[in-house]
Amino acid sequence: MAAEAARRTAAKQKLRERQQGRGKGIISAKLGDRRFVAVGNKLLQSPKWKTFLDFLFDYMRIKLGTDWANEELKRELSQRHPIMQWYDAVAKTQSLERKGCQAGVVKSYLMNGAIICFMGTAYNLYLLEHNAELQERYIKRLLDKKNFQGTYYELIVAGILLRAGFRLELEDEANNATKHCEFSAVSQTTGQKYWVEAKMRSVEGILGKSKNDGVKATDRDATRNLTTHLNSALQKPAYDQRLIFIDLNAEIVNPDSLPDWFNKAVKRLDAKERDLKEGHDAYVFVTNLPFHRYLGATSIARQALAYGLGISDFSKPATRSLRETYHLKQKHIDGHEIMGAIRDYPVFPDTFDGSLRSDESGLNIKIGESYLFSDLGEPPGTIGTVTAAAVNEDKSEAMVAVTTLDGKNMILSQKLTGEQLDDYRKFPDLFFGEQSSNGGNIEDPLQLFEFLLKTYSKSTREKLLEFMSVGSYAVDLKALSQPELAELYCERLALNFFVQHAPEVLNRHPR
């Protein structure tokens, strides 16, 4: 029972992290008809906040100021601040989606570029204020068209780092005595401190830039200023490791293939590395997050390239064993966690407490819990404990394995609502309250290796030797430690699986 409770607690924490990231969790409570949300040292409230996005919408209004917003609304749409152009697009989207909806009923719909930009900025401001400090300079720079683009991307980077589990410390902009980075970040995973720089390519007519401070919109080489941005970032003094983010602000040419800028970017980074000054090594992340270019689109590719500038074993092509690849990933785990957060950006919490939206209905079944099943036995029904569950999406139903109090085992079907199916598609491995392999299509040998290692790292050395007692290498295994044996066994299992079932995958992921 204790083990089951621990698994359920771990799954609940994992679900919260998936929604809210690894930073400070949402602090909220509902009293009567009012929702209260703590942000930093402030307590906000409203009777209208049914979802976290409702809260973010009002939070943005508070941060920008009603007077400023009203002045912007008096302008022609094309002359408004980019944030207010996004606001207009969001309002139109909401108006269309709400047609025919019952008042007070929460409806979900696909996010488009406008929602990602507007709500993403609101969420990043919230994360910064809730986890670190939202200095007034950020708001002033955000509202200033000349400084908006740089501030917008800095906020994206700050949000990515906070969700990835970094603690941020903002630098004092009032100190003009020396150049300095925007902020520093300390990893929750490794304890390593990094100095952070964020740059974005300026393009005429995009994000408030004009022909005087942006390249022509027809310029097809998005990497042309990459080295310039990199040099500018490296000129800032850094007393620890560096994290440098550069966004190319480019169109998406082909979302299903390698970005057209990828090889050019690598060549420019390689050239810079050959002429690198001492102490200028850095984890570089070249991104293209062009949501602002596609305000009406609901499917927008996220593109990113990680590069170890002066770091020979981070994100550099090489043929390595799974074990070597795994150990290098652990060595540079901060960089890998950042890349994961970039690929997922943006993620908005579905609920205030980290639960599933559909949990509120009381219809969700959780493994390990007992329920009264009214369709079993004599009225009023039979009490049974859920031991396993899976979803058949085609039939919109859950198949639930149940053990009754008298020891009978059976499988029941439960119809799922649209909201339940939405939650299952978002969190298939956590939907039933314990982490499972549901929805886990593993297409990378390293991913399978890590999945297997979670289990076999707990096996005894003797058991592992027994597992590997057959084969030409059995004699040499006795000199290996338990962790070495576990890694070797998982490597063999993973490679054997792909050799037998998906050899083409090994060609895409050479080891």
Short mmCIF file of C-alpha atoms in Angstrom, two decimals:
data_model
loop_
_atom_site.label_atom_id
_atom_site.label_comp_id
_atom_site.label_asym_id
_atom_site.label_seq_id
_atom_site.Cartn_x
_atom_site.Cartn_y
_atom_site.Cartn_z
CA MET A 1 0.00 0.00 0.00
CA ALA A 2 2.85 2.40 0.86
CA ALA A 3 4.50 1.70 -2.50
CA GLU A 4 1.22 2.36 -4.35
CA ALA A 5 0.72 5.63 -2.47
CA ALA A 6 4.29 6.66 -3.32
CA ARG A 7 3.67 5.94 -7.01
CA ARG A 8 0.48 7.99 -7.00
CA THR A 9 2.25 10.89 -5.26
CA ALA A 10 5.10 10.73 -7.78
CA ALA A 11 2.64 10.72 -10.69
CA LYS A 12 0.79 13.71 -9.23
CA GLN A 13 4.07 15.64 -8.92
CA LYS A 14 5.07 14.65 -12.46
CA LEU A 15 1.70 15.88 -13.78
CA ARG A 16 2.14 19.20 -11.97
CA GLU A 17 5.63 19.58 -13.46
CA ARG A 18 4.36 18.79 -16.95
CA GLN A 19 1.83 21.60 -16.63
CA GLN A 20 3.66 24.16 -14.49
CA GLY A 21 7.33 23.33 -15.03
CA ARG A 22 9.90 22.73 -12.31
CA GLY A 23 9.81 26.21 -10.81
CA LYS A 24 7.65 27.51 -7.99
CA GLY A 25 4.18 26.01 -8.28
CA ILE A 26 0.96 27.99 -8.67
CA ILE A 27 -0.33 29.14 -5.29
CA SER A 28 -4.10 29.42 -5.50
CA ALA A 29 -7.31 28.77 -3.60
CA LYS A 30 -11.00 29.26 -4.17
CA LEU A 31 -13.08 30.84 -1.42
CA GLY A 32 -16.78 31.09 -2.16
CA ASP A 33 -17.11 32.28 -5.73
CA ARG A 34 -13.71 34.00 -5.79
CA ARG A 35 -10.40 32.59 -7.06
CA PHE A 36 -7.26 33.84 -5.26
CA VAL A 37 -3.80 33.60 -6.85
CA ALA A 38 -0.54 34.56 -5.16
CA VAL A 39 2.11 36.08 -7.43
CA GLY A 40 5.37 36.79 -5.65
CA ASN A 41 4.32 38.88 -2.65
CA LYS A 42 0.99 39.95 -4.17
CA LEU A 43 -2.44 38.33 -3.83
CA LEU A 44 -4.84 38.76 -6.75
CA GLN A 45 -8.50 37.73 -6.86
CA SER A 46 -11.50 37.55 -9.15
CA PRO A 47 -14.82 35.68 -9.42
CA LYS A 48 -14.28 35.27 -13.20
CA TRP A 49 -11.18 33.03 -13.27
CA LYS A 50 -12.40 29.55 -14.16
CA THR A 51 -9.12 28.61 -15.88
CA PHE A 52 -5.52 29.69 -15.51
CA LEU A 53 -5.71 31.39 -18.91
CA ASP A 54 -8.58 33.52 -17.57
CA PHE A 55 -6.22 34.65 -14.83
CA LEU A 56 -3.37 35.33 -17.30
CA PHE A 57 -5.63 37.51 -19.43
CA ASP A 58 -6.40 39.77 -16.44
CA TYR A 59 -2.80 39.58 -15.19
CA MET A 60 -1.60 40.98 -18.54
CA ARG A 61 -4.10 43.82 -18.31
CA ILE A 62 -2.88 44.68 -14.80
CA LYS A 63 0.78 44.64 -15.81
CA LEU A 64 0.34 46.73 -18.96
CA GLY A 65 -2.00 49.27 -17.38
CA THR A 66 -5.49 50.20 -18.54
CA ASP A 67 -4.52 53.76 -19.53
CA TRP A 68 -1.72 52.58 -21.84
CA ALA A 69 -3.96 49.93 -23.44
CA ASN A 70 -6.79 52.44 -24.03
CA GLU A 71 -4.40 54.87 -25.72
CA GLU A 72 -3.16 52.11 -28.01
CA LEU A 73 -6.72 51.11 -28.94
CA LYS A 74 -7.32 54.63 -30.30
CA ARG A 75 -4.70 54.01 -33.01
CA GLU A 76 -5.22 52.25 -36.31
CA LEU A 77 -4.56 48.52 -35.88
CA SER A 78 -1.40 48.59 -38.01
CA GLN A 79 0.04 51.42 -35.86
CA ARG A 80 -0.61 49.77 -32.50
CA HIS A 81 2.02 48.20 -30.29
CA PRO A 82 2.59 44.51 -31.25
CA ILE A 83 1.02 43.36 -27.97
CA MET A 84 -2.20 45.22 -28.77
CA GLN A 85 -2.21 43.80 -32.30
CA TRP A 86 -2.00 40.34 -30.72
CA TYR A 87 -4.77 41.30 -28.29
CA ASP A 88 -7.03 42.22 -31.22
CA ALA A 89 -6.37 38.85 -32.90
CA VAL A 90 -6.96 36.97 -29.62
CA ALA A 91 -10.25 38.81 -29.02
CA LYS A 92 -11.46 37.90 -32.52
CA THR A 93 -10.46 34.26 -32.03
CA GLN A 94 -12.31 34.08 -28.71
CA SER A 95 -15.39 35.72 -30.21
CA LEU A 96 -15.55 33.11 -32.99
CA GLU A 97 -14.94 30.18 -30.64
CA ARG A 98 -17.56 31.31 -28.12
CA LYS A 99 -20.40 31.48 -30.63
CA GLY A 100 -23.16 29.13 -29.55
CA CYS A 101 -21.39 28.24 -26.29
CA GLN A 102 -23.37 27.98 -23.08
CA ALA A 103 -22.55 30.80 -20.66
CA GLY A 104 -20.13 29.78 -17.91
CA VAL A 105 -19.06 26.57 -19.66
CA VAL A 106 -15.33 26.15 -20.31
CA LYS A 107 -14.53 25.34 -23.94
CA SER A 108 -11.13 24.26 -25.26
CA TYR A 109 -9.82 25.15 -28.70
CA LEU A 110 -6.50 25.05 -30.52
CA MET A 111 -4.03 27.83 -29.77
CA ASN A 112 -3.04 29.98 -32.70
CA GLY A 113 -0.01 32.22 -33.05
CA ALA A 114 -1.79 35.23 -31.55
CA ILE A 115 -2.76 33.34 -28.38
CA ILE A 116 0.76 31.91 -28.04
CA CYS A 117 2.29 35.40 -28.34
CA PHE A 118 -0.15 37.27 -26.08
CA MET A 119 -0.70 34.60 -23.42
CA GLY A 120 2.91 33.45 -23.65
CA THR A 121 4.13 36.95 -22.78
CA ALA A 122 1.65 37.11 -19.90
CA TYR A 123 2.77 33.71 -18.60
CA ASN A 124 6.46 34.59 -18.84
CA LEU A 125 5.84 37.83 -16.92
CA TYR A 126 3.95 35.83 -14.29
CA LEU A 127 6.73 33.21 -14.04
CA LEU A 128 9.35 35.92 -13.61
CA GLU A 129 7.40 37.74 -10.91
CA HIS A 130 6.39 34.53 -9.13
CA ASN A 131 9.83 32.87 -9.19
CA ALA A 132 12.28 35.76 -9.19
CA GLU A 133 11.42 39.43 -9.45
CA LEU A 134 9.63 41.46 -12.09
CA GLN A 135 11.53 44.73 -12.13
CA GLU A 136 9.77 47.78 -13.52
CA ARG A 137 12.42 48.05 -16.23
CA TYR A 138 11.01 44.95 -17.90
CA ILE A 139 7.53 46.48 -18.18
CA LYS A 140 8.92 49.83 -19.42
CA ARG A 141 11.05 48.12 -22.05
CA LEU A 142 8.17 45.88 -23.06
CA LEU A 143 5.91 48.86 -23.72
CA ASP A 144 8.60 50.73 -25.65
CA LYS A 145 8.41 49.71 -29.33
CA LYS A 146 12.15 50.22 -29.82
CA ASN A 147 13.02 47.86 -26.98
CA PHE A 148 10.05 45.53 -27.32
CA GLN A 149 11.56 42.82 -29.53
CA GLY A 150 14.62 42.22 -27.33
CA THR A 151 12.53 42.22 -24.16
CA TYR A 152 9.96 39.86 -25.70
CA TYR A 153 12.65 37.28 -26.49
CA GLU A 154 14.35 37.74 -23.11
CA LEU A 155 11.01 36.89 -21.47
CA ILE A 156 10.68 33.77 -23.63
CA VAL A 157 14.17 32.66 -22.56
CA ALA A 158 13.42 33.44 -18.91
CA GLY A 159 10.19 31.41 -19.09
CA ILE A 160 12.00 28.47 -20.72
CA LEU A 161 14.69 28.45 -18.03
CA LEU A 162 12.21 28.76 -15.17
CA ARG A 163 10.14 25.86 -16.47
CA ALA A 164 13.33 23.82 -16.94
CA GLY A 165 14.12 24.24 -13.24
CA PHE A 166 16.56 27.16 -13.11
CA ARG A 167 16.60 29.89 -10.48
CA LEU A 168 16.99 33.33 -12.05
CA GLU A 169 18.70 36.43 -10.70
CA LEU A 170 18.12 39.65 -12.66
CA GLU A 171 21.00 42.05 -13.12
CA ASP A 172 20.76 45.73 -12.14
CA GLU A 173 20.21 47.70 -15.35
CA ALA A 174 20.86 50.95 -13.48
CA ASN A 175 24.51 49.95 -13.13
CA ASN A 176 26.11 51.43 -16.25
CA ALA A 177 29.68 51.15 -14.99
CA THR A 178 30.27 47.85 -16.79
CA LYS A 179 28.63 45.69 -19.41
CA HIS A 180 26.71 42.76 -18.00
CA CYS A 181 24.43 39.92 -19.05
CA GLU A 182 20.64 40.19 -18.74
CA PHE A 183 20.47 37.72 -15.84
CA SER A 184 22.10 34.68 -14.32
CA ALA A 185 20.54 31.24 -13.93
CA VAL A 186 21.32 28.49 -11.42
CA SER A 187 20.39 24.91 -12.34
CA GLN A 188 18.17 23.02 -9.91
CA THR A 189 19.63 19.77 -11.29
CA THR A 190 23.39 20.42 -11.08
CA GLY A 191 23.75 23.60 -9.02
CA GLN A 192 25.82 25.15 -11.84
CA LYS A 193 25.52 28.91 -12.33
CA TYR A 194 25.25 30.37 -15.84
CA TRP A 195 25.24 33.87 -17.29
CA VAL A 196 22.52 34.35 -19.86
CA GLU A 197 22.39 36.42 -23.04
CA ALA A 198 19.41 36.56 -25.44
CA LYS A 199 19.45 38.11 -28.92
CA MET A 200 16.90 38.17 -31.77
CA ARG A 201 17.41 39.06 -35.43
CA SER A 202 15.61 42.29 -36.35
CA VAL A 203 13.50 42.26 -39.54
CA GLU A 204 11.84 45.28 -41.11
CA GLY A 205 8.10 45.28 -40.47
CA ILE A 206 8.27 42.56 -37.78
CA LEU A 207 7.79 43.17 -34.03
CA GLY A 208 7.91 46.95 -34.41
CA LYS A 209 11.18 47.12 -36.36
CA SER A 210 11.64 49.56 -39.28
CA LYS A 211 14.06 49.71 -42.21
CA ASN A 212 16.38 51.73 -39.96
CA ASP A 213 16.88 48.94 -37.41
CA GLY A 214 16.00 45.71 -39.25
CA VAL A 215 17.15 43.75 -42.26
CA LYS A 216 14.92 43.67 -45.32
CA ALA A 217 12.04 41.20 -45.11
CA THR A 218 13.26 39.71 -48.40
CA ASP A 219 16.63 38.70 -46.89
CA ARG A 220 16.61 34.90 -47.13
CA ASP A 221 19.78 34.21 -45.11
CA ALA A 222 18.46 34.20 -41.54
CA THR A 223 21.96 33.39 -40.22
CA ARG A 224 23.69 36.46 -41.73
CA ASN A 225 23.91 38.29 -38.39
CA LEU A 226 24.43 35.17 -36.26
CA THR A 227 28.15 35.79 -35.70
CA THR A 228 27.50 39.46 -34.91
CA HIS A 229 24.94 38.53 -32.25
CA LEU A 230 27.32 35.90 -30.88
CA ASN A 231 30.23 38.35 -30.65
CA SER A 232 27.99 40.89 -28.91
CA ALA A 233 26.94 38.29 -26.34
CA LEU A 234 30.52 37.15 -25.73
CA GLN A 235 31.67 40.73 -25.07
CA LYS A 236 29.64 40.74 -21.85
CA PRO A 237 31.74 39.57 -18.90
CA ALA A 238 30.70 36.23 -17.40
CA TYR A 239 32.21 34.75 -14.26
CA ASP A 240 30.66 31.32 -14.75
CA GLN A 241 29.44 29.23 -17.69
CA ARG A 242 27.52 31.00 -20.46
CA LEU A 243 24.11 30.32 -21.99
CA ILE A 244 23.58 32.22 -25.25
CA PHE A 245 20.20 32.23 -27.02
CA ILE A 246 19.85 33.66 -30.53
CA ASP A 247 16.52 33.67 -32.35
CA LEU A 248 16.61 33.90 -36.15
CA ASN A 249 13.10 35.37 -36.50
CA ALA A 250 12.63 33.60 -39.83
CA GLU A 251 9.80 32.12 -41.83
CA ILE A 252 9.21 28.37 -41.67
CA VAL A 253 10.02 27.09 -45.16
CA ASN A 254 9.36 23.36 -44.69
CA PRO A 255 8.11 22.31 -41.23
CA ASP A 256 8.66 18.59 -41.95
CA SER A 257 12.35 18.72 -42.79
CA LEU A 258 15.64 20.05 -41.44
CA PRO A 259 15.41 23.87 -41.22
CA ASP A 260 16.86 25.59 -44.28
CA TRP A 261 19.08 27.68 -41.99
CA PHE A 262 20.48 24.73 -40.01
CA ASN A 263 23.63 23.91 -42.02
CA LYS A 264 24.50 27.59 -42.51
CA ALA A 265 24.21 28.17 -38.78
CA VAL A 266 26.49 25.22 -38.00
CA LYS A 267 29.11 26.50 -40.48
CA ARG A 268 29.10 29.96 -38.91
CA LEU A 269 29.38 28.48 -35.41
CA ASP A 270 32.20 26.17 -36.53
CA ALA A 271 34.04 29.16 -38.00
CA LYS A 272 33.61 31.13 -34.77
CA GLU A 273 34.86 28.18 -32.74
CA ARG A 274 38.09 28.01 -34.75
CA ASP A 275 38.82 31.61 -33.73
CA LEU A 276 37.48 31.43 -30.19
CA LYS A 277 39.12 33.44 -27.43
CA GLU A 278 39.99 31.84 -24.10
CA GLY A 279 37.05 31.93 -21.70
CA HIS A 280 34.49 32.42 -24.46
CA ASP A 281 33.12 28.88 -24.49
CA ALA A 282 29.34 28.71 -24.21
CA TYR A 283 26.22 26.61 -24.60
CA VAL A 284 24.59 28.21 -27.65
CA PHE A 285 20.93 27.72 -28.56
CA VAL A 286 19.88 28.99 -31.98
CA THR A 287 16.08 29.12 -32.09
CA ASN A 288 13.35 30.01 -34.53
CA LEU A 289 10.08 30.54 -32.65
CA PRO A 290 8.11 32.55 -35.23
CA PHE A 291 4.66 32.50 -33.65
CA HIS A 292 4.38 36.27 -34.25
CA ARG A 293 4.63 35.66 -38.01
CA TYR A 294 1.63 33.31 -38.09
CA LEU A 295 -1.01 34.81 -35.81
CA GLY A 296 -3.91 32.83 -37.30
CA ALA A 297 -2.13 29.48 -37.65
CA THR A 298 -2.70 26.65 -35.17
CA SER A 299 0.22 24.48 -36.26
CA ILE A 300 3.56 26.30 -36.05
CA ALA A 301 6.88 24.47 -35.98
CA ARG A 302 9.40 25.13 -33.21
CA GLN A 303 12.98 24.99 -34.50
CA ALA A 304 16.15 24.88 -32.41
CA LEU A 305 19.82 24.01 -32.69
CA ALA A 306 22.07 23.34 -29.69
CA TYR A 307 25.82 23.90 -30.12
CA GLY A 308 28.72 23.59 -27.70
CA LEU A 309 30.91 26.58 -28.56
CA GLY A 310 34.34 25.48 -27.37
CA ILE A 311 32.68 22.43 -25.77
CA SER A 312 33.81 19.46 -27.85
CA ASP A 313 31.42 16.83 -26.47
CA PHE A 314 28.12 18.73 -26.40
CA SER A 315 25.86 18.43 -29.44
CA LYS A 316 28.66 17.57 -31.82
CA PRO A 317 28.26 14.71 -34.34
CA ALA A 318 30.16 11.56 -33.43
CA THR A 319 29.70 7.79 -33.39
CA ARG A 320 29.30 6.68 -29.79
CA SER A 321 27.87 3.75 -27.89
CA LEU A 322 24.57 4.17 -26.07
CA ARG A 323 26.42 4.15 -22.76
CA GLU A 324 28.81 6.86 -23.91
CA THR A 325 25.92 8.93 -25.23
CA TYR A 326 24.07 8.49 -21.94
CA HIS A 327 27.06 9.59 -19.83
CA LEU A 328 27.64 12.66 -22.02
CA LYS A 329 23.97 13.57 -21.64
CA GLN A 330 24.36 13.40 -17.85
CA LYS A 331 27.51 15.54 -18.07
CA HIS A 332 25.63 18.22 -20.02
CA ILE A 333 22.18 17.55 -18.54
CA ASP A 334 21.43 21.27 -18.12
CA GLY A 335 21.80 21.82 -21.86
CA HIS A 336 19.55 18.86 -22.63
CA GLU A 337 16.86 20.04 -20.22
CA ILE A 338 16.93 23.50 -21.81
CA MET A 339 16.48 21.96 -25.27
CA GLY A 340 13.52 19.96 -23.96
CA ALA A 341 11.89 23.15 -22.64
CA ILE A 342 12.49 24.94 -25.97
CA ARG A 343 10.86 22.11 -27.93
CA ASP A 344 7.80 22.19 -25.64
CA TYR A 345 7.39 25.99 -25.59
CA PRO A 346 4.84 27.22 -24.76
CA VAL A 347 3.04 25.06 -22.19
CA PHE A 348 0.17 26.64 -20.28
CA PRO A 349 -1.19 25.05 -17.07
CA ASP A 350 -4.63 23.51 -17.57
CA THR A 351 -5.62 23.92 -13.93
CA PHE A 352 -4.58 25.92 -10.88
CA ASP A 353 -3.61 22.87 -8.80
CA GLY A 354 -1.83 20.78 -11.43
CA SER A 355 -4.62 18.21 -11.74
CA LEU A 356 -6.36 17.17 -14.95
CA ARG A 357 -9.19 19.42 -16.08
CA SER A 358 -11.48 16.41 -16.29
CA ASP A 359 -10.73 15.39 -12.67
CA GLU A 360 -13.23 18.02 -11.54
CA SER A 361 -16.04 15.99 -13.12
CA GLY A 362 -15.45 13.12 -10.67
CA LEU A 363 -15.59 10.63 -13.56
CA ASN A 364 -11.87 9.81 -13.83
CA ILE A 365 -10.70 6.38 -12.70
CA LYS A 366 -7.36 6.15 -10.84
CA ILE A 367 -5.29 2.98 -10.49
CA GLY A 368 -5.11 1.79 -6.89
CA GLU A 369 -8.34 3.52 -5.87
CA SER A 370 -11.59 1.74 -4.93
CA TYR A 371 -14.98 2.68 -6.37
CA LEU A 372 -18.58 1.62 -6.19
CA PHE A 373 -19.39 0.15 -9.63
CA SER A 374 -23.15 0.47 -9.91
CA ASP A 375 -23.33 -1.82 -12.95
CA LEU A 376 -21.80 -4.78 -11.09
CA GLY A 377 -23.68 -7.21 -8.87
CA GLU A 378 -26.89 -6.40 -7.02
CA PRO A 379 -28.02 -2.79 -6.42
CA PRO A 380 -26.49 -0.49 -5.31
CA GLY A 381 -23.48 -2.19 -6.98
CA THR A 382 -20.10 -3.70 -6.07
CA ILE A 383 -16.96 -2.11 -4.61
CA GLY A 384 -13.83 -2.85 -6.63
CA THR A 385 -10.22 -1.67 -6.78
CA VAL A 386 -8.76 -0.57 -10.10
CA THR A 387 -5.59 -2.54 -10.87
CA ALA A 388 -4.90 -1.48 -14.48
CA ALA A 389 -6.44 0.63 -17.24
CA ALA A 390 -6.01 1.58 -20.89
CA VAL A 391 -7.83 3.77 -23.39
CA ASN A 392 -9.35 2.82 -26.74
CA GLU A 393 -9.41 6.18 -28.51
CA ASP A 394 -11.34 4.86 -31.51
CA LYS A 395 -14.25 3.89 -29.26
CA SER A 396 -13.78 6.78 -26.79
CA GLU A 397 -13.69 4.40 -23.84
CA ALA A 398 -11.43 3.19 -21.07
CA MET A 399 -10.87 -0.51 -20.40
CA VAL A 400 -10.53 -0.94 -16.64
CA ALA A 401 -9.27 -4.01 -14.77
CA VAL A 402 -11.01 -4.36 -11.39
CA THR A 403 -10.62 -6.65 -8.36
CA THR A 404 -13.71 -6.87 -6.15
CA LEU A 405 -13.77 -7.33 -2.37
CA ASP A 406 -14.49 -11.05 -2.75
CA GLY A 407 -11.43 -11.52 -4.98
CA LYS A 408 -13.11 -11.61 -8.40
CA ASN A 409 -11.20 -10.07 -11.34
CA MET A 410 -12.91 -8.54 -14.34
CA ILE A 411 -12.46 -5.93 -17.08
CA LEU A 412 -15.03 -3.17 -17.48
CA SER A 413 -15.50 -0.50 -20.13
CA GLN A 414 -16.15 3.14 -19.30
CA LYS A 415 -17.25 5.75 -21.83
CA LEU A 416 -15.03 8.85 -21.88
CA THR A 417 -16.19 12.42 -22.39
CA GLY A 418 -14.54 14.77 -24.87
CA GLU A 419 -12.77 16.53 -22.01
CA GLN A 420 -11.42 13.22 -20.66
CA LEU A 421 -10.11 12.29 -24.12
CA ASP A 422 -8.41 15.70 -24.42
CA ASP A 423 -6.65 15.10 -21.10
CA TYR A 424 -5.66 11.57 -22.09
CA ARG A 425 -4.10 12.79 -25.35
CA LYS A 426 -2.08 15.40 -23.44
CA PHE A 427 -0.99 13.10 -20.61
CA PRO A 428 -1.48 9.47 -21.69
CA ASP A 429 1.11 8.11 -19.26
CA LEU A 430 -0.38 9.92 -16.24
CA PHE A 431 -4.11 9.88 -16.99
CA PHE A 432 -4.90 7.01 -14.60
CA GLY A 433 -2.99 8.42 -11.61
CA GLU A 434 0.19 6.34 -11.91
CA GLN A 435 2.95 6.74 -14.45
CA SER A 436 2.61 4.10 -17.15
CA SER A 437 3.90 3.34 -20.63
CA ASN A 438 0.63 4.48 -22.26
CA GLY A 439 1.32 6.60 -25.32
CA GLY A 440 5.03 5.91 -25.12
CA ASN A 441 6.11 5.33 -28.72
CA ILE A 442 9.89 5.13 -28.35
CA GLU A 443 11.72 5.95 -31.58
CA ASP A 444 15.21 6.69 -30.23
CA PRO A 445 17.55 3.94 -28.92
CA LEU A 446 18.80 6.28 -26.17
CA GLN A 447 15.23 6.91 -25.05
CA LEU A 448 14.62 3.15 -24.79
CA PHE A 449 17.96 2.70 -23.01
CA GLU A 450 17.00 5.30 -20.39
CA PHE A 451 13.53 3.77 -20.00
CA LEU A 452 15.03 0.31 -19.36
CA LEU A 453 17.67 1.71 -17.02
CA LYS A 454 14.98 3.04 -14.69
CA THR A 455 14.07 -0.59 -13.98
CA TYR A 456 17.36 -2.47 -14.22
CA SER A 457 19.38 0.08 -12.25
CA LYS A 458 17.46 -1.33 -9.25
CA SER A 459 18.41 -4.96 -9.99
CA THR A 460 21.06 -6.61 -7.86
CA ARG A 461 24.51 -7.29 -9.30
CA GLU A 462 23.90 -11.02 -8.95
CA LYS A 463 20.63 -10.83 -10.86
CA LEU A 464 22.24 -8.85 -13.66
CA LEU A 465 25.05 -11.40 -13.95
CA GLU A 466 22.39 -14.10 -14.18
CA PHE A 467 20.60 -12.20 -16.96
CA MET A 468 23.84 -11.93 -18.94
CA SER A 469 25.29 -15.36 -18.15
CA VAL A 470 24.79 -16.50 -21.74
CA GLY A 471 27.14 -15.11 -24.36
CA SER A 472 30.79 -14.70 -25.24
CA TYR A 473 31.29 -11.79 -22.85
CA ALA A 474 30.01 -13.54 -19.72
CA VAL A 475 33.52 -14.24 -18.37
CA ASP A 476 34.52 -10.55 -18.48
CA LEU A 477 31.43 -9.33 -16.65
CA LYS A 478 32.50 -10.32 -13.14
CA ALA A 479 34.89 -7.38 -12.94
CA LEU A 480 32.11 -4.85 -13.59
CA SER A 481 30.19 -2.93 -10.90
CA GLN A 482 26.41 -3.04 -10.54
CA PRO A 483 25.88 0.30 -12.39
CA GLU A 484 28.18 -0.83 -15.20
CA LEU A 485 26.33 -4.13 -15.51
CA ALA A 486 22.95 -2.42 -15.57
CA GLU A 487 24.05 -0.02 -18.32
CA LEU A 488 25.61 -2.80 -20.40
CA TYR A 489 22.50 -4.98 -20.09
CA CYS A 490 20.15 -2.12 -21.04
CA GLU A 491 22.35 -1.24 -24.00
CA ARG A 492 22.14 -4.83 -25.27
CA LEU A 493 18.36 -4.96 -24.79
CA ALA A 494 17.80 -1.63 -26.57
CA LEU A 495 20.03 -2.45 -29.55
CA ASN A 496 18.60 -5.95 -29.91
CA PHE A 497 15.07 -4.54 -29.91
CA PHE A 498 15.79 -2.07 -32.72
CA VAL A 499 17.82 -4.61 -34.74
CA GLN A 500 14.83 -6.95 -34.69
CA HIS A 501 11.92 -4.52 -34.93
CA ALA A 502 13.14 -1.23 -36.41
CA PRO A 503 16.62 -1.42 -37.96
CA GLU A 504 15.98 1.75 -39.94
CA VAL A 505 15.95 3.69 -36.64
CA LEU A 506 19.57 2.68 -35.96
CA ASN A 507 20.53 4.24 -39.29
CA ARG A 508 19.00 7.54 -38.16
CA HIS A 509 20.64 7.31 -34.73
CA PRO A 510 24.12 5.83 -35.28
CA ARG A 511 25.94 4.80 -32.10
#
